[in-house]
Short mmCIF file of C-alpha atoms and ligand atoms in Angstrom, two decimals:
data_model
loop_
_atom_site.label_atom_id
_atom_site.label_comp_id
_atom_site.label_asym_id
_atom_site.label_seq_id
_atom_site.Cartn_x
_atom_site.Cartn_y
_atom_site.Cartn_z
CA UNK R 1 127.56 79.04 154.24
CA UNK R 2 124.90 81.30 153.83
CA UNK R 3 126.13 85.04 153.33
CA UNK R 4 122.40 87.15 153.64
CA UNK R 5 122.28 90.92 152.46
CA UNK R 6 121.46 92.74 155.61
CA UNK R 7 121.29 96.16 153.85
CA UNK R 8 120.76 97.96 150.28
CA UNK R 9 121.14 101.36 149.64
CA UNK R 10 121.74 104.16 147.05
CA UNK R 11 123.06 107.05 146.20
CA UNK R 12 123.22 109.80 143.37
CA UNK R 13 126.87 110.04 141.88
CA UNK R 14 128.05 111.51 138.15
CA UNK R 15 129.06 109.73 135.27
CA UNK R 16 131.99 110.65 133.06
CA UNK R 17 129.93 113.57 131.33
CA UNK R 18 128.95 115.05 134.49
CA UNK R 19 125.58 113.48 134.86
CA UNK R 20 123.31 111.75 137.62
CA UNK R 21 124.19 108.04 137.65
CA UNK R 22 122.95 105.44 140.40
CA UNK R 23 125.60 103.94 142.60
CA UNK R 24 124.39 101.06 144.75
CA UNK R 25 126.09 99.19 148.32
CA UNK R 26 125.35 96.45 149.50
CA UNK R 27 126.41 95.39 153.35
CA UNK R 28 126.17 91.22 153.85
CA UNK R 29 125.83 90.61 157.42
CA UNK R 30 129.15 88.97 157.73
CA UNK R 31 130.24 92.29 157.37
CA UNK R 32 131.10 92.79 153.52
CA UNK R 33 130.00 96.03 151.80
CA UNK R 34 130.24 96.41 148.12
CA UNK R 35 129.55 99.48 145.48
CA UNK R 36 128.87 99.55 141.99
CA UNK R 37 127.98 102.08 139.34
CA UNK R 38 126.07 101.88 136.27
CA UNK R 39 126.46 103.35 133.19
CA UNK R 40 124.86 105.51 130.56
CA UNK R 41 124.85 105.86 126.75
CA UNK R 42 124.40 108.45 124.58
CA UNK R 43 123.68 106.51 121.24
CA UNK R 44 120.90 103.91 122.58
CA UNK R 45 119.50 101.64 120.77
CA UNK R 46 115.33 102.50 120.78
CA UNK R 47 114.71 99.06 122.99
CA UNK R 48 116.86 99.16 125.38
CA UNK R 49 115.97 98.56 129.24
CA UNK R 50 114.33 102.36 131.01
CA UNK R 51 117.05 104.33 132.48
CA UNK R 52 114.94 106.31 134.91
CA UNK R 53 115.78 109.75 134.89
CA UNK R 54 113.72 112.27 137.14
CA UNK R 55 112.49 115.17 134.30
CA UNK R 56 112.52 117.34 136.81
CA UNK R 57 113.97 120.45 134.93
CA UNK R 58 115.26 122.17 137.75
CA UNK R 59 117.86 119.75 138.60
CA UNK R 60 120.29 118.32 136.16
CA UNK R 61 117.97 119.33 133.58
CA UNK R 62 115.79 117.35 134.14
CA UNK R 63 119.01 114.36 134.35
CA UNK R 64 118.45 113.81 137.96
CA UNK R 65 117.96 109.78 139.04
CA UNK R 66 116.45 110.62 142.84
CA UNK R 67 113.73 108.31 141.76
CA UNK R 68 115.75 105.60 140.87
CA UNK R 69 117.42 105.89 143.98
CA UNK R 70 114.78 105.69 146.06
CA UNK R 71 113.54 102.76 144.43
CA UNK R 72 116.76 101.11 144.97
CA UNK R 73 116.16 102.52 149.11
CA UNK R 74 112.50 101.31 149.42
CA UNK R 75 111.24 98.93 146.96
CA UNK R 76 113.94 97.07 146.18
CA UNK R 77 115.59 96.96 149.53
CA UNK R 78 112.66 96.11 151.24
CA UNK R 79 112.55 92.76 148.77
CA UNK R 80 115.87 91.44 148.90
CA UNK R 81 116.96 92.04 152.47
CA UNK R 82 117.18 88.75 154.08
CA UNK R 83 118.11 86.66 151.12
CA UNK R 84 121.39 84.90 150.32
CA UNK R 85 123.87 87.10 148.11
CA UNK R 86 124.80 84.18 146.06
CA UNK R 87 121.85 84.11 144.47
CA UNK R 88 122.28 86.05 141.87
CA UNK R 89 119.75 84.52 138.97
CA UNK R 90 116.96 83.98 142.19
CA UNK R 91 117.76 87.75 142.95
CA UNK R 92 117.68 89.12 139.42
CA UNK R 93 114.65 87.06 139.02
CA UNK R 94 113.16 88.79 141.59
CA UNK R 95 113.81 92.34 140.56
CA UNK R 96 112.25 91.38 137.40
CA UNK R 97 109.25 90.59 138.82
CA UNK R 98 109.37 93.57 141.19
CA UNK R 99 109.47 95.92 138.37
CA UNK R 100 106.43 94.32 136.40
CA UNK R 101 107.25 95.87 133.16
CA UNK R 102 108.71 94.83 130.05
CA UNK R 103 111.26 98.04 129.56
CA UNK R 104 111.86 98.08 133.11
CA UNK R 105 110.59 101.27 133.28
CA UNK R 106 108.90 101.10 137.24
CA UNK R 107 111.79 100.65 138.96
CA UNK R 108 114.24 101.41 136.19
CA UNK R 109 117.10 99.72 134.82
CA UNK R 110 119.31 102.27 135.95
CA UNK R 111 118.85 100.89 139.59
CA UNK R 112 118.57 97.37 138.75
CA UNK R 113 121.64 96.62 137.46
CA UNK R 114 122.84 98.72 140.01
CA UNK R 115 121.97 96.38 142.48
CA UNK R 116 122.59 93.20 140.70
CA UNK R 117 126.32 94.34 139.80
CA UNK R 118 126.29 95.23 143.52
CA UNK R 119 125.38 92.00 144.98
CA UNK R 120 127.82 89.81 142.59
CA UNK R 121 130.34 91.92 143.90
CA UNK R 122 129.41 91.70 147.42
CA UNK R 123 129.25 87.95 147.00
CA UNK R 124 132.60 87.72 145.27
CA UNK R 125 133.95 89.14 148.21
CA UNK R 126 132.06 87.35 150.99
CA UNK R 127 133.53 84.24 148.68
CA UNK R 128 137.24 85.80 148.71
CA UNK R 129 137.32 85.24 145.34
CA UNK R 130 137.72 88.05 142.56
CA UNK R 131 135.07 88.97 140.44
CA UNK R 132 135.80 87.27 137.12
CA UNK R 133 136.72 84.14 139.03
CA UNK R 134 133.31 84.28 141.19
CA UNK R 135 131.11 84.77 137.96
CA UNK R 136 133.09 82.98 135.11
CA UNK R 137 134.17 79.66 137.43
CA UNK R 138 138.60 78.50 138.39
CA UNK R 139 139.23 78.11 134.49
CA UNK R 140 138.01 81.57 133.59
CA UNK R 141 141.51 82.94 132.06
CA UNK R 142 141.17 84.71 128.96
CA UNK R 143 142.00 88.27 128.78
CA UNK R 144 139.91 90.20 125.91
CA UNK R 145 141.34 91.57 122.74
CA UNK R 146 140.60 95.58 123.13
CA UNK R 147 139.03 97.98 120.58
CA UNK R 148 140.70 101.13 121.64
CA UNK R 149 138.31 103.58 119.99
CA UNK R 150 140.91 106.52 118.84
CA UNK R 151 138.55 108.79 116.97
CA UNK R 152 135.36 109.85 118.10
CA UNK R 153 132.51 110.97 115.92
CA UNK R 154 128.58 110.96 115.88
CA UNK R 155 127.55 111.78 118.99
CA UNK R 156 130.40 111.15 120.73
CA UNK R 157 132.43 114.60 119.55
CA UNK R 158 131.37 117.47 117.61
CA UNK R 159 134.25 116.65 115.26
CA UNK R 160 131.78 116.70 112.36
CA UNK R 161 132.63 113.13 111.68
CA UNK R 162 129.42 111.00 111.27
CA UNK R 163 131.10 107.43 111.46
CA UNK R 164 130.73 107.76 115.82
CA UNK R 165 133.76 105.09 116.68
CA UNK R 166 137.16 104.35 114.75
CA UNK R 167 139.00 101.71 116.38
CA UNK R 168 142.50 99.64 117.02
CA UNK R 169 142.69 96.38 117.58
CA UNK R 170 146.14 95.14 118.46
CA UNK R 171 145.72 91.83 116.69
CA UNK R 172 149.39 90.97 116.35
CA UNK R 173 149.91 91.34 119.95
CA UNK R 174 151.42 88.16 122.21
CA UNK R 175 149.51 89.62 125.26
CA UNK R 176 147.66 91.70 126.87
CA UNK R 177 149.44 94.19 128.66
CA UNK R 178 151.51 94.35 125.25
CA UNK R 179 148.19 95.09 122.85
CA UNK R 180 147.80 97.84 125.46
CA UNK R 181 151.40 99.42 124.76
CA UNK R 182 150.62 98.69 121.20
CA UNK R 183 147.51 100.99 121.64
CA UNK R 184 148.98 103.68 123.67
CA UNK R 185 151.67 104.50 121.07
CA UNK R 186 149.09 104.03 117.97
CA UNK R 187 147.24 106.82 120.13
CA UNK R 188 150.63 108.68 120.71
CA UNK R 189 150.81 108.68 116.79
CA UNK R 190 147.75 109.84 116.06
CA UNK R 191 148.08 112.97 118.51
CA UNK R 192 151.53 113.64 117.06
CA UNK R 193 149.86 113.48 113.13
CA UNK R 194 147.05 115.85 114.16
CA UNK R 195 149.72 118.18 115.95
CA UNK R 196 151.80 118.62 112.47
CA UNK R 197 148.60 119.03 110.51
CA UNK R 198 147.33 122.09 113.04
CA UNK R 199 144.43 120.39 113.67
CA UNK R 200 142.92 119.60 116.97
CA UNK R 201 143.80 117.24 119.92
CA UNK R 202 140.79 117.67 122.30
CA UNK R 203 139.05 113.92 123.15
CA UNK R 204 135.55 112.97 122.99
CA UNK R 205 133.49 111.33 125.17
CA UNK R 206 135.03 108.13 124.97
CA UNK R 207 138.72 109.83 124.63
CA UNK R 208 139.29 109.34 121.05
CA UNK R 209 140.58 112.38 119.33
CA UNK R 210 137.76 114.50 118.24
CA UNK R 211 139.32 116.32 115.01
CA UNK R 212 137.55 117.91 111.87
CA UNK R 213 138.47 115.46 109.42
CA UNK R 214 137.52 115.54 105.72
CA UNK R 215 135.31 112.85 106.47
CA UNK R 216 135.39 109.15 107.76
CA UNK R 217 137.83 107.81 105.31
CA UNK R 218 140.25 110.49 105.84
CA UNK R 219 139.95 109.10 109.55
CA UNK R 220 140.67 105.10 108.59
CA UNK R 221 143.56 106.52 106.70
CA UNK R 222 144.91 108.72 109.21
CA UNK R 223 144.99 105.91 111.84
CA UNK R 224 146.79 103.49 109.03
CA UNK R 225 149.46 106.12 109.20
CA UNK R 226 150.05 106.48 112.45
CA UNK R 227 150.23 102.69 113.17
CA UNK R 228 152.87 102.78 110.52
CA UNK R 229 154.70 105.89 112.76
CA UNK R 230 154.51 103.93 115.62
CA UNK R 231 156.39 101.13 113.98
CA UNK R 232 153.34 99.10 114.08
CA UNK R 233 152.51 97.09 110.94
CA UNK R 234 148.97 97.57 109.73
CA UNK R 235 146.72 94.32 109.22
CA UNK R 236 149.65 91.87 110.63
CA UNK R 237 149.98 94.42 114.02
CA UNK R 238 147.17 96.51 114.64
CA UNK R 239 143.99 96.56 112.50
CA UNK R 240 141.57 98.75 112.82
CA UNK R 241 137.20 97.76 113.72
CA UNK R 242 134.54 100.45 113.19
CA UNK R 243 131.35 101.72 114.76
CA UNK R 244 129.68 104.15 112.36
CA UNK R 245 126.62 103.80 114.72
CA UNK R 246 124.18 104.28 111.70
CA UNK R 247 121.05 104.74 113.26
CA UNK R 248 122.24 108.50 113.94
CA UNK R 249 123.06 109.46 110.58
CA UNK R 250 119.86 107.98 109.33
CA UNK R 251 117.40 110.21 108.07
CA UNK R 252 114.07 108.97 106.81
CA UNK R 253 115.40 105.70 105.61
CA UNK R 254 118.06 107.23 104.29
CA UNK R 255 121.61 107.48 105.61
CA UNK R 256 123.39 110.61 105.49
CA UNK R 257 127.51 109.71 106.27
CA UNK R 258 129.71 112.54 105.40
CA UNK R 259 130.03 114.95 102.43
CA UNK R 260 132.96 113.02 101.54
CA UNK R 261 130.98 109.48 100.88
CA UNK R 262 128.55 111.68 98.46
CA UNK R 263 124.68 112.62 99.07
CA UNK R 264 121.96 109.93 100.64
CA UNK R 265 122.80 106.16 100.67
CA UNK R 266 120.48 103.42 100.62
CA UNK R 267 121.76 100.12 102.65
CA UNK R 268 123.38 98.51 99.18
CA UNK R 269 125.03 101.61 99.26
CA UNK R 270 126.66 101.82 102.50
CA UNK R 271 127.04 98.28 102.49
CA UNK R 272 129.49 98.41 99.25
CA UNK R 273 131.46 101.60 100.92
CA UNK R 274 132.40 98.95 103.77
CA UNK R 275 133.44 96.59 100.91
CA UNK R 276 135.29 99.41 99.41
CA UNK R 277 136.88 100.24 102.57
CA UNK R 278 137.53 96.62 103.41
CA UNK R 279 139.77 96.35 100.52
CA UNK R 280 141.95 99.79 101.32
CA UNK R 281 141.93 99.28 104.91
CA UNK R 282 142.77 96.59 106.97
CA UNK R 283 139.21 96.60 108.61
CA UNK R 284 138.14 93.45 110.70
CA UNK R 285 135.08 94.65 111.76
CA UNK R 286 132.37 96.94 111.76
CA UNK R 287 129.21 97.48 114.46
CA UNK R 288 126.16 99.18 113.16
CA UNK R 289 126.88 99.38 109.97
CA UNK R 290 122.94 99.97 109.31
CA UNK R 291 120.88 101.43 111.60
CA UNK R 292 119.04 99.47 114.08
CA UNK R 293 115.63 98.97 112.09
CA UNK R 294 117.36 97.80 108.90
CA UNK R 295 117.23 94.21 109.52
CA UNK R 296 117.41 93.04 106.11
CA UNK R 297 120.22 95.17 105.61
CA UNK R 298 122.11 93.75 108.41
CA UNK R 299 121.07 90.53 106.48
CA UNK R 300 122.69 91.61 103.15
CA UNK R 301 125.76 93.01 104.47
CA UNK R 302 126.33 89.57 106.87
CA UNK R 303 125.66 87.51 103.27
CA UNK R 304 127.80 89.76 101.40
CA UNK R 305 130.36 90.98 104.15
CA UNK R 306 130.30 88.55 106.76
CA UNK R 307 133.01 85.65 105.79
CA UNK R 308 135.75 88.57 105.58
CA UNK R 309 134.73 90.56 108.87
CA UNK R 310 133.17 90.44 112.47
CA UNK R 311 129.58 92.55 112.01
CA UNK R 312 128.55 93.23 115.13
CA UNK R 313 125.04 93.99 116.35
CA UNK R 314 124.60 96.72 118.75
CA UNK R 315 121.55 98.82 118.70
CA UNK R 316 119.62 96.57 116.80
CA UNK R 317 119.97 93.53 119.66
CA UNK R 318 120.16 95.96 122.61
CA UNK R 319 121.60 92.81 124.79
CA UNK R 320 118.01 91.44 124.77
CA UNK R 321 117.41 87.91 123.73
CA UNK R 322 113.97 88.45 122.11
CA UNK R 323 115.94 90.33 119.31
CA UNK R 324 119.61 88.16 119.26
CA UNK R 325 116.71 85.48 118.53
CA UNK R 326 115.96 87.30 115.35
CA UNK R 327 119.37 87.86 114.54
CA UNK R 328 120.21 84.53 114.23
CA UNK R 329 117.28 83.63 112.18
CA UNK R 330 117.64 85.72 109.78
CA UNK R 331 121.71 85.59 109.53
CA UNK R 332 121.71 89.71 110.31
CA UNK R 333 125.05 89.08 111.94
CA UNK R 334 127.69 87.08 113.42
CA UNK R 335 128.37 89.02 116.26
CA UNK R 336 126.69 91.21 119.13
CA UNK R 337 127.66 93.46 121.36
CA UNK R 338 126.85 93.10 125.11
CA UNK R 339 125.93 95.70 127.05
CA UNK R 340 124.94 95.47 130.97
CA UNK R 341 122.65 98.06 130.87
CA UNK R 342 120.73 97.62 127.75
CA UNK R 343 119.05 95.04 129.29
CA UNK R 344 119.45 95.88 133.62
CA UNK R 345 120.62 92.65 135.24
CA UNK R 346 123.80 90.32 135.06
CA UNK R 347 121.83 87.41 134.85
CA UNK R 348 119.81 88.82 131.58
CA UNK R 349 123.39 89.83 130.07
CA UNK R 350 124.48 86.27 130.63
CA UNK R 351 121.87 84.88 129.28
CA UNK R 352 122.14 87.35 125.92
CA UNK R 353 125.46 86.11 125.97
CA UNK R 354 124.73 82.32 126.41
CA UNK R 355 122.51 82.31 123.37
CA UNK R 356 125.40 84.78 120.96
CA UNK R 357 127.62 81.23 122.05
CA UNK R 358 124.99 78.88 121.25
CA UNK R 359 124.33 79.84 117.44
CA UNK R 360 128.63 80.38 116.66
CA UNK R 361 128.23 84.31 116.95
CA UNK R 362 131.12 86.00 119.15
CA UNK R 363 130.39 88.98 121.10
CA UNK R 364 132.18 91.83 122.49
CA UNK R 365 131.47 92.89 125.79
CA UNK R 366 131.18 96.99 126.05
CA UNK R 367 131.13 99.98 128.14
CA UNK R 368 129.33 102.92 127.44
CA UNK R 369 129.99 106.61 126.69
CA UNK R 370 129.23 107.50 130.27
CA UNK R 371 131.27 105.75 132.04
CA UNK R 372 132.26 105.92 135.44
CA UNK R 373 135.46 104.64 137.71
CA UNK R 374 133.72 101.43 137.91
CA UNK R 375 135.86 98.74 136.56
CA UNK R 376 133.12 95.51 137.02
CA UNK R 377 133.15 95.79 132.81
CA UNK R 378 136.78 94.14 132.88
CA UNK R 379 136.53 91.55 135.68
CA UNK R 380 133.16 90.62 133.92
CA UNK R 381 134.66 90.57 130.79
CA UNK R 382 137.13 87.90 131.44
CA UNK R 383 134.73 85.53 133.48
CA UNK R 384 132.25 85.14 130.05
CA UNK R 385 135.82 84.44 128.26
CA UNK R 386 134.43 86.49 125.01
CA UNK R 387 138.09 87.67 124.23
CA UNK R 388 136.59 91.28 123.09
CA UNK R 389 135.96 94.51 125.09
CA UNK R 390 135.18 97.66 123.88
CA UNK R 391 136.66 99.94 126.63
CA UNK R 392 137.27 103.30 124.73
CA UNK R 393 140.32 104.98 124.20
CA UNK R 394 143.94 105.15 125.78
CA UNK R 395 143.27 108.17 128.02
CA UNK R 396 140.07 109.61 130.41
CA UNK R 397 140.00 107.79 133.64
CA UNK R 398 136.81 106.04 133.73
CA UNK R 399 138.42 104.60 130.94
CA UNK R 400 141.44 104.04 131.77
CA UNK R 401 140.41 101.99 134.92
CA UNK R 402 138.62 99.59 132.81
CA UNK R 403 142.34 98.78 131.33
CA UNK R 404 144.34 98.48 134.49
CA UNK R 405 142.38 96.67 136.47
CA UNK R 406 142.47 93.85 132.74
CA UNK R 407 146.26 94.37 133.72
CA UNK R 408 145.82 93.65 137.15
CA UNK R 409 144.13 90.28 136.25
CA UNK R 410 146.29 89.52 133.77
CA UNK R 411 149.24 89.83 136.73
CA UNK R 412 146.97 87.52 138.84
CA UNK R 413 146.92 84.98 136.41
CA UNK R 414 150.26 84.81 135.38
CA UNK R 415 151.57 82.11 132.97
CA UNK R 416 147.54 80.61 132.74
CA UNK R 417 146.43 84.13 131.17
CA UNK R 418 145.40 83.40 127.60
CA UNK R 419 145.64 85.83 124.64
CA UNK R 420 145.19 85.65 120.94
CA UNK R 421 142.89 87.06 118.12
CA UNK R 422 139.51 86.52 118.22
CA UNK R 423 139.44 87.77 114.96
CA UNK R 424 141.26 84.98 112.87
P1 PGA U 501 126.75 104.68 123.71
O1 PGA U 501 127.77 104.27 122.55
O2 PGA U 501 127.26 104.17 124.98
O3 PGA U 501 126.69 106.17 123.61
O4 PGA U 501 125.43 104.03 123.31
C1 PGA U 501 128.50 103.09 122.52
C2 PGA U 501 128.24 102.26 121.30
O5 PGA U 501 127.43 102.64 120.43
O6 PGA U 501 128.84 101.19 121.15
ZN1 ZN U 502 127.77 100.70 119.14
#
């Protein structure tokens, strides 16, 4: 049966830090209206899809997305009115072709995805299915292995800490609901440690602790610790991934970690601190390691690094096919990370995700560090069956809602939930 969108429309909401975000309904005319909200980053990769922001200084500073908005109202209404919902790769197709452009700037991606997340959604419904059953098929039952990122850094925090994401990954966990627990009391432990050492408990934007460490090993150790306070075991329980986001501590081809790791690093440099660390810490895997333009870095490390550990492309790939392509041809990793709005339409993401399957690589589906109460990420998550999400940290609820509603799922799916380590 044919389910046709009858209406499209958008408003401006905020995002987790406070700022304009696009938040798009669609109304089906058997009577279904469904929302979503897109995201925003704050470390982007260079080539990622055009958020279109207003620069109109006197609102938002210049933040506002009215434009966006009314794209979403006029343009992009006006052009997928009429059609059927469940066409979602006809539909993204189309607002492709309506924006013209390849960096999405005209319309912006910003509005985009907003309206492609919002018409999956609305045809989930209209199907009376849920949304990681609609998009990833009856057999899509795998609940993702989360990298709860507990310290924030970079420019995430004003902790001082370069590295911009230290993470635990619950690997030893049966399930779930139980890597979750695992996760909460790690974080528990890591707010109790900073507590006895006077230091700071206030979160970043992602709602890892944001304190003023020596420097980004004293944070890897520091989180060892308080997975053994917890009663966790460290490596065989909990390990622990990292994000050091290099492109923002790079400085003229240089990279400039903290004081700690010494003065300016060349790749070979950072690459054998991650060996270093690899062997103190039980670290099973690390994003960004280089910064985005260091491909034959990325290569090196991946040669040198990548039979121990997961590296994970992030702002070098941007969720865009064009440059996974690369990736793969020139070994710079054997992982990406997926992001919805690097790129501005599910059907693009899938796609980036299709070919990450097709040459071996896994890939970890991620929110950003303006987030809002959407919780799409999870039930999107599950249906590409990835088993990774990065969903942030173990409070802030834009967070927070990414987790429960995974918990929700996993209820739904009862003894046919799987659950095990990606990272094997
Ligand atoms: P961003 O950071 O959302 O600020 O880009 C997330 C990441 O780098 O993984
Ligand atoms: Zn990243």
């Amino acid at each position: 049966m044919d389910r046709r969108i009858t209406a499209v429309s958008a408003i401006e909401t905020l995002d987790s830090r406070g700022n304009p975000t696009v938040r798009v309904s669609v109304r089906l005319d058997c009577g279904v209206v469904s929302s979503a909200s897109v995201p925003s980053g704050a470390s982007t990769g260079a080539h990622e899809a055009v958020e279109l922001r207003d620069g109109d200084a006197r609102r938002y500073g210049g933040k506002g997305v009215r434009k966006a908005v009314d794209n979403v109202n006029t343009v992009i209404a006006r052009a997928i009115v009429g059609h059927d919902v469940e066409r979602q790769v006809e539909l993204d197709r189309l607002l492709v072709e309506l924006d013209g452009t390849p960096d999405k700037s005209r319309l912006g991606a910003n509005a985009m995805l907003g309206v492609s997340m919002a018409v999956a959604r609305a045809a989930a419904e209209a199907a009376g299915m849920p949304l990681y059953w609609y998009l990833g098929g009856a057999t899509a039952r795998r609940l993702p292995m989360p990298m709860m990122n507990v310290l924030n850094g970079g420019k995430h925090a004003d902790s001082g800490l370069a590295f911009q994401e230290f993470m635990i990954v619950p690997v030893g966990a049966p399930r779930f609901s139980e890597a979750l627990r695992y996760g909460v009391e790690t974080f528990r432990a890591i707010g109790a440690a900073l507590r006895a050492r006077g230091e700071s408990i206030a979160v970043g934007d992602e709602g890892g602790f944001a304190p003023h460490l020596p420097g980004n090993e004293a944070a890897c150790a520091l989180i060892v610790e308080a997975i053994e306070a917890a009663g966790f075991v460290p490596g065989r329980d909990i390990a622990l991934a990292l994000d050091p986001a290099a492109t923002s501590f790079q400085d003229e081809g240089a990279y400039l970690p903290d004081r700690a790791e010494g003065p300016r690093k060349n790749s070979d440099e950072m690459i054998e601190i991650y060996r270093d660390w690899i062997m103190k810490y039980p670290i099973v895997s690390i994003e960004d390691g280089l910064a985005e333009d260091d491909w034959t870095g990325f290569s090196r490390m991946t040669s040198l690094l990548g039979d121990r550990i997961q590296i994970v492309g992030d702002d070098i790939y941007v969720t865009n096919t064009e440059f996974i392509r690369r990736g793969i041809v020139e070994r710079c990793s054997n992982a990406a990370l997926i992001k919805l709005n690097q790129i501005g339409t599910v059907t693009e993401t899938i796609e980036a995700i299709d070919m990450c399957r097709r040459a071996g690589w896994r890939y970890v589906t991620s929110h950003r560090s303006g987030e809002t109460e959407d919780t799409f990420l999870a039930d999107f998550t599950v249906a590409m069956g990835g088993g990774q999400i990065k969903a942030g940290s173990l409070c802030r609820g834009e967070r927070i809602a990414k987790y429960n509603r995974l918990l929700e799922i996993e209820r739904e799916l009862g003894a046919e939930a799987l659950f095990d380590n990606p990272l094997d």
